[in-house]
């Protein structure tokens, strides 16, 4: 498992510019209200930090670790929280920050979960979306890039835990 060929899909400069645009939109939409960013580990960590740095509204950050277990690489839809939030989200504006939406199962589960916990508003912001792979519809408020069905790495995204640290988004050839 070495030497996958990776081609640049979005450069570091392009991604940073896109995050700046997303943040501007969120600042405008939240209009001075505070927001709790829920970063879904590990993949969304780079994106969540870069996004948070560009928000001008009051920001609180929390982190959650989820795993969807099933047979092999396909997510089964059985989403399990393996590291929960530090604090309650009742009455808060929650912005779930995710690296990529594939089947949609993780985010469908989490939006329901956060609504059950009494969040005032649950919004979703994802760096990438692969609509061709969707199995469950989930309303997404902010999307960095809509991409075709290709396996991507970098900017937090991994292939077997590798390549998260690439500063750009690349596709495995
Ligand atoms: P979903 O529940 O099927 O939407 O799963 C989304 C999760 O699958 C993401 O948080 C990633 O961890 C993983 N994933 C899906 N596609 C890719 C990819 O192209 N590269 C890296 N991880 C991916
Ligand atoms: Mg993930």
CSV table of C-alpha atoms and ligand atoms in Angstrom, one decimal:
chain,number,residue,atom,x,y,z
A,1,UNK,CA,0.0,0.0,0.0
A,2,UNK,CA,2.4,2.7,-1.1
A,3,UNK,CA,2.8,5.2,-3.9
A,4,UNK,CA,-0.8,5.8,-5.0
A,5,UNK,CA,-0.9,8.4,-7.7
A,6,UNK,CA,-2.7,11.5,-6.7
A,7,UNK,CA,-3.7,14.3,-9.0
A,8,UNK,CA,-4.5,17.8,-7.7
A,9,UNK,CA,-8.2,18.6,-7.9
A,10,UNK,CA,-8.3,21.8,-5.9
A,11,UNK,CA,-5.1,23.6,-4.9
A,12,UNK,CA,-4.5,25.0,-1.5
A,13,UNK,CA,-5.1,28.5,-2.7
A,14,UNK,CA,-8.4,27.5,-4.3
A,15,UNK,CA,-9.6,25.7,-1.2
A,16,UNK,CA,-8.7,28.6,1.0
A,17,UNK,CA,-10.5,31.1,-1.3
A,18,UNK,CA,-13.6,28.8,-1.3
A,19,UNK,CA,-13.5,28.6,2.5
A,20,UNK,CA,-13.3,32.4,2.7
A,21,UNK,CA,-16.5,32.5,0.5
A,22,UNK,CA,-18.3,30.0,2.7
A,23,UNK,CA,-17.4,31.8,5.9
A,24,UNK,CA,-18.6,35.1,4.4
A,25,UNK,CA,-22.0,33.5,3.6
A,26,UNK,CA,-22.3,32.0,7.1
A,27,UNK,CA,-21.4,35.4,8.7
A,28,UNK,CA,-24.1,37.0,6.6
A,29,UNK,CA,-26.7,34.3,7.3
A,30,UNK,CA,-26.1,34.1,11.1
A,31,UNK,CA,-26.2,37.9,11.3
A,32,UNK,CA,-24.4,38.3,14.6
A,33,UNK,CA,-25.8,35.2,16.3
A,34,UNK,CA,-23.4,32.8,17.9
A,35,UNK,CA,-22.8,29.4,16.4
A,36,UNK,CA,-21.4,26.1,17.7
A,37,UNK,CA,-19.2,24.4,15.2
A,38,UNK,CA,-19.3,20.7,15.6
A,39,UNK,CA,-16.3,19.3,13.8
A,40,UNK,CA,-16.6,15.6,12.8
A,41,UNK,CA,-13.3,14.0,13.4
A,42,UNK,CA,-10.9,13.3,12.0
A,43,UNK,CA,-11.6,14.3,8.4
A,44,UNK,CA,-13.2,17.7,9.0
A,45,UNK,CA,-10.5,19.0,11.4
A,46,UNK,CA,-8.5,21.0,8.9
A,47,UNK,CA,-11.6,22.4,7.2
A,48,UNK,CA,-13.2,23.3,10.6
A,49,UNK,CA,-10.2,25.3,11.8
A,50,UNK,CA,-9.8,27.2,8.5
A,51,UNK,CA,-13.5,28.0,8.5
A,52,UNK,CA,-13.6,29.1,12.1
A,53,UNK,CA,-10.7,31.5,11.6
A,54,UNK,CA,-12.7,33.3,8.9
A,55,UNK,CA,-16.0,33.6,10.9
A,56,UNK,CA,-16.6,37.0,12.6
A,57,UNK,CA,-19.7,35.9,14.6
A,58,UNK,CA,-19.2,34.4,18.1
A,59,UNK,CA,-17.9,30.9,17.6
A,60,UNK,CA,-17.8,27.9,20.0
A,61,UNK,CA,-16.2,24.7,18.9
A,62,UNK,CA,-16.8,21.1,19.8
A,63,UNK,CA,-15.7,17.8,18.4
A,64,UNK,CA,-17.3,14.5,17.8
A,65,UNK,CA,-16.0,11.2,16.6
A,66,UNK,CA,-18.3,8.9,14.7
A,67,UNK,CA,-17.8,5.6,13.0
A,68,UNK,CA,-20.1,3.8,10.7
A,69,UNK,CA,-19.4,0.2,10.8
A,70,UNK,CA,-20.4,-2.4,8.3
A,71,UNK,CA,-18.8,-4.8,5.9
A,72,UNK,CA,-15.5,-3.4,4.6
A,73,UNK,CA,-15.3,0.0,3.1
A,74,UNK,CA,-19.0,0.6,2.4
A,75,UNK,CA,-20.7,2.5,5.2
A,76,UNK,CA,-23.6,0.5,6.6
A,77,UNK,CA,-25.7,3.3,7.9
A,78,UNK,CA,-25.1,2.1,11.5
A,79,UNK,CA,-23.6,5.3,12.7
A,80,UNK,CA,-22.1,5.2,16.2
A,81,UNK,CA,-20.8,8.1,18.3
A,82,UNK,CA,-17.4,7.0,19.6
A,83,UNK,CA,-16.5,10.4,21.1
A,84,UNK,CA,-19.4,12.7,22.1
A,85,UNK,CA,-19.6,16.4,22.4
A,86,UNK,CA,-18.2,18.0,25.5
A,87,UNK,CA,-21.3,20.2,26.2
A,88,UNK,CA,-25.0,20.2,25.5
A,89,UNK,CA,-26.4,21.9,22.4
A,90,UNK,CA,-29.9,22.7,23.6
A,91,UNK,CA,-31.1,26.0,22.3
A,92,UNK,CA,-28.0,26.6,20.2
A,93,UNK,CA,-27.3,27.2,16.5
A,94,UNK,CA,-25.3,24.2,15.5
A,95,UNK,CA,-23.2,24.0,12.4
A,96,UNK,CA,-22.0,20.5,11.7
A,97,UNK,CA,-18.7,20.7,9.8
A,98,UNK,CA,-18.0,17.6,7.7
A,99,UNK,CA,-15.3,16.8,5.2
A,100,UNK,CA,-17.4,15.0,2.6
A,101,UNK,CA,-20.9,13.7,2.1
A,102,UNK,CA,-21.1,10.4,0.4
A,103,UNK,CA,-24.1,8.2,1.1
A,104,UNK,CA,-25.5,10.9,3.4
A,105,UNK,CA,-26.0,8.4,6.2
A,106,UNK,CA,-23.6,10.0,8.7
A,107,UNK,CA,-25.2,13.4,8.4
A,108,UNK,CA,-28.7,12.2,8.3
A,109,UNK,CA,-28.1,10.5,11.6
A,110,UNK,CA,-26.3,13.4,13.2
A,111,UNK,CA,-28.9,16.0,12.1
A,112,UNK,CA,-31.7,13.9,13.7
A,113,UNK,CA,-29.6,13.3,16.8
A,114,UNK,CA,-28.9,17.1,17.3
A,115,UNK,CA,-32.5,18.0,16.7
A,116,UNK,CA,-33.4,15.4,19.4
A,117,UNK,CA,-31.0,17.1,21.7
A,118,UNK,CA,-32.9,20.3,21.3
A,119,UNK,CA,-30.7,22.4,19.1
A,120,UNK,CA,-32.3,25.6,18.1
A,121,UNK,CA,-31.1,25.2,14.5
A,122,UNK,CA,-29.1,22.4,12.8
A,123,UNK,CA,-27.1,23.4,9.8
A,124,UNK,CA,-24.6,21.4,7.7
A,125,UNK,CA,-21.4,22.7,6.1
A,126,UNK,CA,-19.4,20.2,4.1
A,127,UNK,CA,-16.2,20.8,2.1
A,128,UNK,CA,-17.1,18.2,-0.5
A,129,UNK,CA,-20.3,16.5,-1.7
A,130,UNK,CA,-20.6,13.4,-4.0
A,131,UNK,CA,-24.3,13.6,-5.0
A,132,UNK,CA,-24.0,10.6,-7.3
A,133,UNK,CA,-23.4,8.4,-4.2
A,134,UNK,CA,-26.3,9.6,-2.2
A,135,UNK,CA,-28.6,7.0,-0.6
A,136,UNK,CA,-30.4,9.2,1.9
A,137,UNK,CA,-31.4,12.8,1.2
A,138,UNK,CA,-30.0,15.3,3.6
A,139,UNK,CA,-30.4,19.0,3.3
A,140,UNK,CA,-27.0,20.7,3.1
A,141,UNK,CA,-26.7,24.4,3.8
A,142,UNK,CA,-23.1,25.0,2.7
A,143,UNK,CA,-21.1,23.0,0.2
A,144,UNK,CA,-17.5,23.8,-0.8
A,145,UNK,CA,-17.4,21.7,-4.0
A,146,UNK,CA,-19.7,19.2,-5.7
A,147,UNK,CA,-17.5,16.5,-7.1
A,148,UNK,CA,-18.0,13.4,-9.2
A,149,UNK,CA,-17.7,9.9,-7.8
A,150,UNK,CA,-14.0,9.8,-7.2
A,151,UNK,CA,-12.0,8.9,-4.1
A,152,UNK,CA,-10.4,12.1,-2.8
A,153,UNK,CA,-7.7,12.8,-0.2
A,154,UNK,CA,-6.0,15.7,1.5
A,155,UNK,CA,-7.1,18.7,3.5
A,156,UNK,CA,-8.1,16.2,6.2
A,157,UNK,CA,-9.4,13.4,4.0
A,158,UNK,CA,-7.6,10.1,4.2
A,159,UNK,CA,-7.1,6.9,2.3
A,160,UNK,CA,-6.5,4.2,4.9
A,161,UNK,CA,-5.4,7.0,7.3
A,162,UNK,CA,-2.8,8.4,4.8
A,163,UNK,CA,-2.7,11.8,3.1
A,164,UNK,CA,-4.7,13.8,5.5
A,165,UNK,CA,-1.9,16.3,5.7
A,166,UNK,CA,-1.8,17.1,2.0
A,167,UNK,CA,-2.5,20.9,1.8
A,168,UNK,CA,-4.7,20.4,-1.4
A,169,UNK,CA,-7.6,18.2,-2.3
A,170,UNK,CA,-6.4,15.4,-4.6
A,171,UNK,CA,-8.0,12.5,-6.4
A,172,UNK,CA,-6.5,9.0,-6.3
A,173,UNK,CA,-5.9,7.9,-9.9
B,1,LIG,P1,-21.5,8.9,4.4
B,1,LIG,O1,-22.1,8.6,5.7
B,1,LIG,O2,-21.5,7.7,3.4
B,1,LIG,O3,-21.9,10.2,3.8
B,1,LIG,O4,-19.9,9.0,4.8
B,1,LIG,C1,-19.2,10.1,4.7
B,1,LIG,C2,-17.8,9.7,5.2
B,1,LIG,O5,-17.2,8.7,4.3
B,1,LIG,C3,-16.9,10.9,5.2
B,1,LIG,O6,-16.9,11.5,6.5
B,1,LIG,C4,-15.5,10.2,5.0
B,1,LIG,O7,-14.9,9.8,6.2
B,1,LIG,C5,-15.8,9.0,4.1
B,1,LIG,N1,-15.6,9.2,2.7
B,1,LIG,C6,-16.5,9.2,1.7
B,1,LIG,N2,-15.9,9.5,0.5
B,1,LIG,C7,-14.6,9.7,0.7
B,1,LIG,C8,-13.5,10.0,-0.1
B,1,LIG,O8,-13.6,10.2,-1.3
B,1,LIG,N3,-12.3,10.2,0.5
B,1,LIG,C9,-12.1,10.0,1.9
B,1,LIG,N4,-13.1,9.7,2.7
B,1,LIG,C10,-14.4,9.5,2.1
B,2,LIG,MG1,-15.4,11.3,8.0
